[in-house]
Amino acid sequence: MGGPPGPPPRPDYAQDGPPPPPDHSHGGRAPRRERRPRDGSGSQRMALIIHTIADIAAVFLGLWIALYLLEANQGNPFVDFVKGMADWLAWWAQDIFTMENEGVRVFLNYGLPAAIYLLVGHGISARVRRL
């Protein structure tokens, strides 16, 4: 039980020679392990989010049109929720069309915003996807 341990023995390179140098074929610098691939996945994700939001808005508006035309019970909490969402989404288009027939008026005043949300949302989504 001798004294303190000394440095580790040096490797014997007599037979195989020293180890090869590290491979720096990436432009003279070692690759970074934390580098994210530049495959557009961020823009793809953003495009999907925009696309989905536009679709959800159009679904609420279309669902309200269907519930109204099918004369759903206005006192039902689900119908009231859908109507509230549709009113919130289509506030800017209320009473653009003032028809005598109430069904046609609801169809046009809620259908126009649904179509615009789909066109604009999908258009923006397509542009973002190309980034």
JSON list of C-alpha atoms in Angstrom, two decimals:
[
{"chain": "A", "resi": 1, "resn": "MET", "atom": "CA", "xyz": [0.00, 0.00, 0.00]},
{"chain": "A", "resi": 2, "resn": "GLY", "atom": "CA", "xyz": [2.28, 2.56, -1.32]},
{"chain": "A", "resi": 3, "resn": "GLY", "atom": "CA", "xyz": [1.98, 6.26, -1.58]},
{"chain": "A", "resi": 4, "resn": "PRO", "atom": "CA", "xyz": [-0.57, 8.31, -3.45]},
{"chain": "A", "resi": 5, "resn": "PRO", "atom": "CA", "xyz": [-1.60, 7.05, -6.83]},
{"chain": "A", "resi": 6, "resn": "GLY", "atom": "CA", "xyz": [0.32, 8.53, -9.68]},
{"chain": "A", "resi": 7, "resn": "PRO", "atom": "CA", "xyz": [-0.87, 9.59, -13.13]},
{"chain": "A", "resi": 8, "resn": "PRO", "atom": "CA", "xyz": [-2.38, 6.87, -15.29]},
{"chain": "A", "resi": 9, "resn": "PRO", "atom": "CA", "xyz": [0.05, 5.01, -17.49]},
{"chain": "A", "resi": 10, "resn": "ARG", "atom": "CA", "xyz": [0.53, 6.41, -20.97]},
{"chain": "A", "resi": 11, "resn": "PRO", "atom": "CA", "xyz": [-0.97, 4.38, -23.79]},
{"chain": "A", "resi": 12, "resn": "ASP", "atom": "CA", "xyz": [1.43, 2.32, -25.82]},
{"chain": "A", "resi": 13, "resn": "TYR", "atom": "CA", "xyz": [1.26, 3.49, -29.45]},
{"chain": "A", "resi": 14, "resn": "ALA", "atom": "CA", "xyz": [4.12, 1.32, -30.57]},
{"chain": "A", "resi": 15, "resn": "GLN", "atom": "CA", "xyz": [1.98, -1.15, -32.49]},
{"chain": "A", "resi": 16, "resn": "ASP", "atom": "CA", "xyz": [-1.07, 0.82, -33.71]},
{"chain": "A", "resi": 17, "resn": "GLY", "atom": "CA", "xyz": [0.19, 4.35, -33.72]},
{"chain": "A", "resi": 18, "resn": "PRO", "atom": "CA", "xyz": [-1.66, 7.37, -32.33]},
{"chain": "A", "resi": 19, "resn": "PRO", "atom": "CA", "xyz": [-5.44, 7.59, -32.74]},
{"chain": "A", "resi": 20, "resn": "PRO", "atom": "CA", "xyz": [-6.67, 9.36, -35.89]},
{"chain": "A", "resi": 21, "resn": "PRO", "atom": "CA", "xyz": [-7.51, 13.06, -35.64]},
{"chain": "A", "resi": 22, "resn": "PRO", "atom": "CA", "xyz": [-11.19, 13.99, -35.25]},
{"chain": "A", "resi": 23, "resn": "ASP", "atom": "CA", "xyz": [-13.20, 14.26, -38.45]},
{"chain": "A", "resi": 24, "resn": "HIS", "atom": "CA", "xyz": [-13.92, 17.92, -39.22]},
{"chain": "A", "resi": 25, "resn": "SER", "atom": "CA", "xyz": [-15.48, 17.50, -42.62]},
{"chain": "A", "resi": 26, "resn": "HIS", "atom": "CA", "xyz": [-18.19, 20.05, -41.75]},
{"chain": "A", "resi": 27, "resn": "GLY", "atom": "CA", "xyz": [-16.38, 23.08, -43.07]},
{"chain": "A", "resi": 28, "resn": "GLY", "atom": "CA", "xyz": [-13.48, 22.91, -40.65]},
{"chain": "A", "resi": 29, "resn": "ARG", "atom": "CA", "xyz": [-15.57, 23.00, -37.48]},
{"chain": "A", "resi": 30, "resn": "ALA", "atom": "CA", "xyz": [-17.06, 20.31, -35.35]},
{"chain": "A", "resi": 31, "resn": "PRO", "atom": "CA", "xyz": [-20.83, 19.85, -35.72]},
{"chain": "A", "resi": 32, "resn": "ARG", "atom": "CA", "xyz": [-22.92, 21.32, -32.93]},
{"chain": "A", "resi": 33, "resn": "ARG", "atom": "CA", "xyz": [-25.11, 18.82, -31.21]},
{"chain": "A", "resi": 34, "resn": "GLU", "atom": "CA", "xyz": [-27.86, 21.31, -30.37]},
{"chain": "A", "resi": 35, "resn": "ARG", "atom": "CA", "xyz": [-28.37, 22.51, -33.91]},
{"chain": "A", "resi": 36, "resn": "ARG", "atom": "CA", "xyz": [-31.96, 22.21, -35.09]},
{"chain": "A", "resi": 37, "resn": "PRO", "atom": "CA", "xyz": [-32.61, 21.05, -38.61]},
{"chain": "A", "resi": 38, "resn": "ARG", "atom": "CA", "xyz": [-33.64, 23.83, -40.99]},
{"chain": "A", "resi": 39, "resn": "ASP", "atom": "CA", "xyz": [-36.39, 21.83, -42.61]},
{"chain": "A", "resi": 40, "resn": "GLY", "atom": "CA", "xyz": [-39.14, 24.42, -42.16]},
{"chain": "A", "resi": 41, "resn": "SER", "atom": "CA", "xyz": [-40.82, 22.57, -39.33]},
{"chain": "A", "resi": 42, "resn": "GLY", "atom": "CA", "xyz": [-41.49, 25.84, -37.46]},
{"chain": "A", "resi": 43, "resn": "SER", "atom": "CA", "xyz": [-43.24, 27.41, -40.42]},
{"chain": "A", "resi": 44, "resn": "GLN", "atom": "CA", "xyz": [-45.12, 24.16, -41.04]},
{"chain": "A", "resi": 45, "resn": "ARG", "atom": "CA", "xyz": [-46.35, 24.21, -37.45]},
{"chain": "A", "resi": 46, "resn": "MET", "atom": "CA", "xyz": [-47.41, 27.85, -37.69]},
{"chain": "A", "resi": 47, "resn": "ALA", "atom": "CA", "xyz": [-49.22, 27.18, -40.97]},
{"chain": "A", "resi": 48, "resn": "LEU", "atom": "CA", "xyz": [-51.07, 24.29, -39.35]},
{"chain": "A", "resi": 49, "resn": "ILE", "atom": "CA", "xyz": [-52.12, 26.49, -36.42]},
{"chain": "A", "resi": 50, "resn": "ILE", "atom": "CA", "xyz": [-53.46, 29.22, -38.73]},
{"chain": "A", "resi": 51, "resn": "HIS", "atom": "CA", "xyz": [-55.21, 26.65, -40.91]},
{"chain": "A", "resi": 52, "resn": "THR", "atom": "CA", "xyz": [-56.83, 25.01, -37.86]},
{"chain": "A", "resi": 53, "resn": "ILE", "atom": "CA", "xyz": [-58.04, 28.29, -36.34]},
{"chain": "A", "resi": 54, "resn": "ALA", "atom": "CA", "xyz": [-59.68, 29.27, -39.63]},
{"chain": "A", "resi": 55, "resn": "ASP", "atom": "CA", "xyz": [-61.35, 25.86, -39.87]},
{"chain": "A", "resi": 56, "resn": "ILE", "atom": "CA", "xyz": [-62.65, 26.01, -36.30]},
{"chain": "A", "resi": 57, "resn": "ALA", "atom": "CA", "xyz": [-64.11, 29.48, -36.89]},
{"chain": "A", "resi": 58, "resn": "ALA", "atom": "CA", "xyz": [-65.84, 28.29, -40.05]},
{"chain": "A", "resi": 59, "resn": "VAL", "atom": "CA", "xyz": [-67.18, 25.19, -38.25]},
{"chain": "A", "resi": 60, "resn": "PHE", "atom": "CA", "xyz": [-68.80, 27.30, -35.52]},
{"chain": "A", "resi": 61, "resn": "LEU", "atom": "CA", "xyz": [-70.39, 29.58, -38.10]},
{"chain": "A", "resi": 62, "resn": "GLY", "atom": "CA", "xyz": [-71.58, 26.68, -40.23]},
{"chain": "A", "resi": 63, "resn": "LEU", "atom": "CA", "xyz": [-72.89, 24.83, -37.20]},
{"chain": "A", "resi": 64, "resn": "TRP", "atom": "CA", "xyz": [-74.92, 27.88, -36.15]},
{"chain": "A", "resi": 65, "resn": "ILE", "atom": "CA", "xyz": [-76.39, 28.17, -39.65]},
{"chain": "A", "resi": 66, "resn": "ALA", "atom": "CA", "xyz": [-77.38, 24.49, -39.56]},
{"chain": "A", "resi": 67, "resn": "LEU", "atom": "CA", "xyz": [-78.83, 24.73, -36.05]},
{"chain": "A", "resi": 68, "resn": "TYR", "atom": "CA", "xyz": [-80.84, 27.81, -36.99]},
{"chain": "A", "resi": 69, "resn": "LEU", "atom": "CA", "xyz": [-82.17, 26.37, -40.24]},
{"chain": "A", "resi": 70, "resn": "LEU", "atom": "CA", "xyz": [-83.08, 23.11, -38.49]},
{"chain": "A", "resi": 71, "resn": "GLU", "atom": "CA", "xyz": [-84.91, 25.14, -35.82]},
{"chain": "A", "resi": 72, "resn": "ALA", "atom": "CA", "xyz": [-82.86, 23.87, -32.88]},
{"chain": "A", "resi": 73, "resn": "ASN", "atom": "CA", "xyz": [-84.08, 24.68, -29.38]},
{"chain": "A", "resi": 74, "resn": "GLN", "atom": "CA", "xyz": [-82.73, 28.19, -28.64]},
{"chain": "A", "resi": 75, "resn": "GLY", "atom": "CA", "xyz": [-82.96, 27.50, -24.89]},
{"chain": "A", "resi": 76, "resn": "ASN", "atom": "CA", "xyz": [-80.48, 24.60, -25.07]},
{"chain": "A", "resi": 77, "resn": "PRO", "atom": "CA", "xyz": [-77.08, 25.49, -23.54]},
{"chain": "A", "resi": 78, "resn": "PHE", "atom": "CA", "xyz": [-75.15, 23.95, -26.46]},
{"chain": "A", "resi": 79, "resn": "VAL", "atom": "CA", "xyz": [-77.19, 25.87, -29.04]},
{"chain": "A", "resi": 80, "resn": "ASP", "atom": "CA", "xyz": [-76.76, 29.04, -26.98]},
{"chain": "A", "resi": 81, "resn": "PHE", "atom": "CA", "xyz": [-72.98, 28.48, -26.80]},
{"chain": "A", "resi": 82, "resn": "VAL", "atom": "CA", "xyz": [-72.73, 27.93, -30.58]},
{"chain": "A", "resi": 83, "resn": "LYS", "atom": "CA", "xyz": [-74.83, 31.05, -31.23]},
{"chain": "A", "resi": 84, "resn": "GLY", "atom": "CA", "xyz": [-72.63, 33.09, -28.89]},
{"chain": "A", "resi": 85, "resn": "MET", "atom": "CA", "xyz": [-69.46, 31.91, -30.64]},
{"chain": "A", "resi": 86, "resn": "ALA", "atom": "CA", "xyz": [-70.98, 32.58, -34.06]},
{"chain": "A", "resi": 87, "resn": "ASP", "atom": "CA", "xyz": [-72.07, 36.07, -32.99]},
{"chain": "A", "resi": 88, "resn": "TRP", "atom": "CA", "xyz": [-68.58, 36.79, -31.66]},
{"chain": "A", "resi": 89, "resn": "LEU", "atom": "CA", "xyz": [-66.91, 35.54, -34.85]},
{"chain": "A", "resi": 90, "resn": "ALA", "atom": "CA", "xyz": [-69.31, 37.34, -37.20]},
{"chain": "A", "resi": 91, "resn": "TRP", "atom": "CA", "xyz": [-69.80, 40.62, -35.31]},
{"chain": "A", "resi": 92, "resn": "TRP", "atom": "CA", "xyz": [-68.30, 42.57, -38.19]},
{"chain": "A", "resi": 93, "resn": "ALA", "atom": "CA", "xyz": [-70.74, 41.08, -40.72]},
{"chain": "A", "resi": 94, "resn": "GLN", "atom": "CA", "xyz": [-73.98, 41.39, -38.78]},
{"chain": "A", "resi": 95, "resn": "ASP", "atom": "CA", "xyz": [-76.85, 42.69, -40.88]},
{"chain": "A", "resi": 96, "resn": "ILE", "atom": "CA", "xyz": [-74.90, 43.11, -44.09]},
{"chain": "A", "resi": 97, "resn": "PHE", "atom": "CA", "xyz": [-77.84, 41.39, -45.73]},
{"chain": "A", "resi": 98, "resn": "THR", "atom": "CA", "xyz": [-81.35, 42.37, -44.63]},
{"chain": "A", "resi": 99, "resn": "MET", "atom": "CA", "xyz": [-83.68, 39.91, -46.32]},
{"chain": "A", "resi": 100, "resn": "GLU", "atom": "CA", "xyz": [-87.33, 39.31, -45.61]},
{"chain": "A", "resi": 101, "resn": "ASN", "atom": "CA", "xyz": [-86.68, 35.59, -45.21]},
{"chain": "A", "resi": 102, "resn": "GLU", "atom": "CA", "xyz": [-84.95, 35.08, -41.85]},
{"chain": "A", "resi": 103, "resn": "GLY", "atom": "CA", "xyz": [-83.29, 31.80, -42.91]},
{"chain": "A", "resi": 104, "resn": "VAL", "atom": "CA", "xyz": [-81.65, 33.37, -45.95]},
{"chain": "A", "resi": 105, "resn": "ARG", "atom": "CA", "xyz": [-80.55, 36.35, -43.86]},
{"chain": "A", "resi": 106, "resn": "VAL", "atom": "CA", "xyz": [-78.87, 34.08, -41.25]},
{"chain": "A", "resi": 107, "resn": "PHE", "atom": "CA", "xyz": [-77.32, 31.96, -43.99]},
{"chain": "A", "resi": 108, "resn": "LEU", "atom": "CA", "xyz": [-75.77, 34.96, -45.73]},
{"chain": "A", "resi": 109, "resn": "ASN", "atom": "CA", "xyz": [-74.78, 36.96, -42.61]},
{"chain": "A", "resi": 110, "resn": "TYR", "atom": "CA", "xyz": [-72.98, 33.97, -41.06]},
{"chain": "A", "resi": 111, "resn": "GLY", "atom": "CA", "xyz": [-71.98, 32.18, -44.26]},
{"chain": "A", "resi": 112, "resn": "LEU", "atom": "CA", "xyz": [-70.04, 35.14, -45.64]},
{"chain": "A", "resi": 113, "resn": "PRO", "atom": "CA", "xyz": [-67.73, 35.37, -42.60]},
{"chain": "A", "resi": 114, "resn": "ALA", "atom": "CA", "xyz": [-67.26, 31.58, -42.68]},
{"chain": "A", "resi": 115, "resn": "ALA", "atom": "CA", "xyz": [-66.17, 31.74, -46.32]},
{"chain": "A", "resi": 116, "resn": "ILE", "atom": "CA", "xyz": [-63.87, 34.70, -45.64]},
{"chain": "A", "resi": 117, "resn": "TYR", "atom": "CA", "xyz": [-62.27, 32.97, -42.64]},
{"chain": "A", "resi": 118, "resn": "LEU", "atom": "CA", "xyz": [-61.62, 29.89, -44.77]},
{"chain": "A", "resi": 119, "resn": "LEU", "atom": "CA", "xyz": [-60.22, 31.82, -47.75]},
{"chain": "A", "resi": 120, "resn": "VAL", "atom": "CA", "xyz": [-58.05, 34.19, -45.73]},
{"chain": "A", "resi": 121, "resn": "GLY", "atom": "CA", "xyz": [-56.91, 31.56, -43.19]},
{"chain": "A", "resi": 122, "resn": "HIS", "atom": "CA", "xyz": [-55.98, 29.01, -45.83]},
{"chain": "A", "resi": 123, "resn": "GLY", "atom": "CA", "xyz": [-54.31, 31.67, -47.98]},
{"chain": "A", "resi": 124, "resn": "ILE", "atom": "CA", "xyz": [-52.16, 32.89, -45.10]},
{"chain": "A", "resi": 125, "resn": "SER", "atom": "CA", "xyz": [-51.42, 29.29, -44.15]},
{"chain": "A", "resi": 126, "resn": "ALA", "atom": "CA", "xyz": [-50.22, 28.51, -47.68]},
{"chain": "A", "resi": 127, "resn": "ARG", "atom": "CA", "xyz": [-47.93, 31.57, -47.65]},
{"chain": "A", "resi": 128, "resn": "VAL", "atom": "CA", "xyz": [-46.46, 30.68, -44.27]},
{"chain": "A", "resi": 129, "resn": "ARG", "atom": "CA", "xyz": [-45.93, 27.07, -45.36]},
{"chain": "A", "resi": 130, "resn": "ARG", "atom": "CA", "xyz": [-43.69, 28.30, -48.21]},
{"chain": "A", "resi": 131, "resn": "LEU", "atom": "CA", "xyz": [-41.33, 30.10, -45.82]}
]
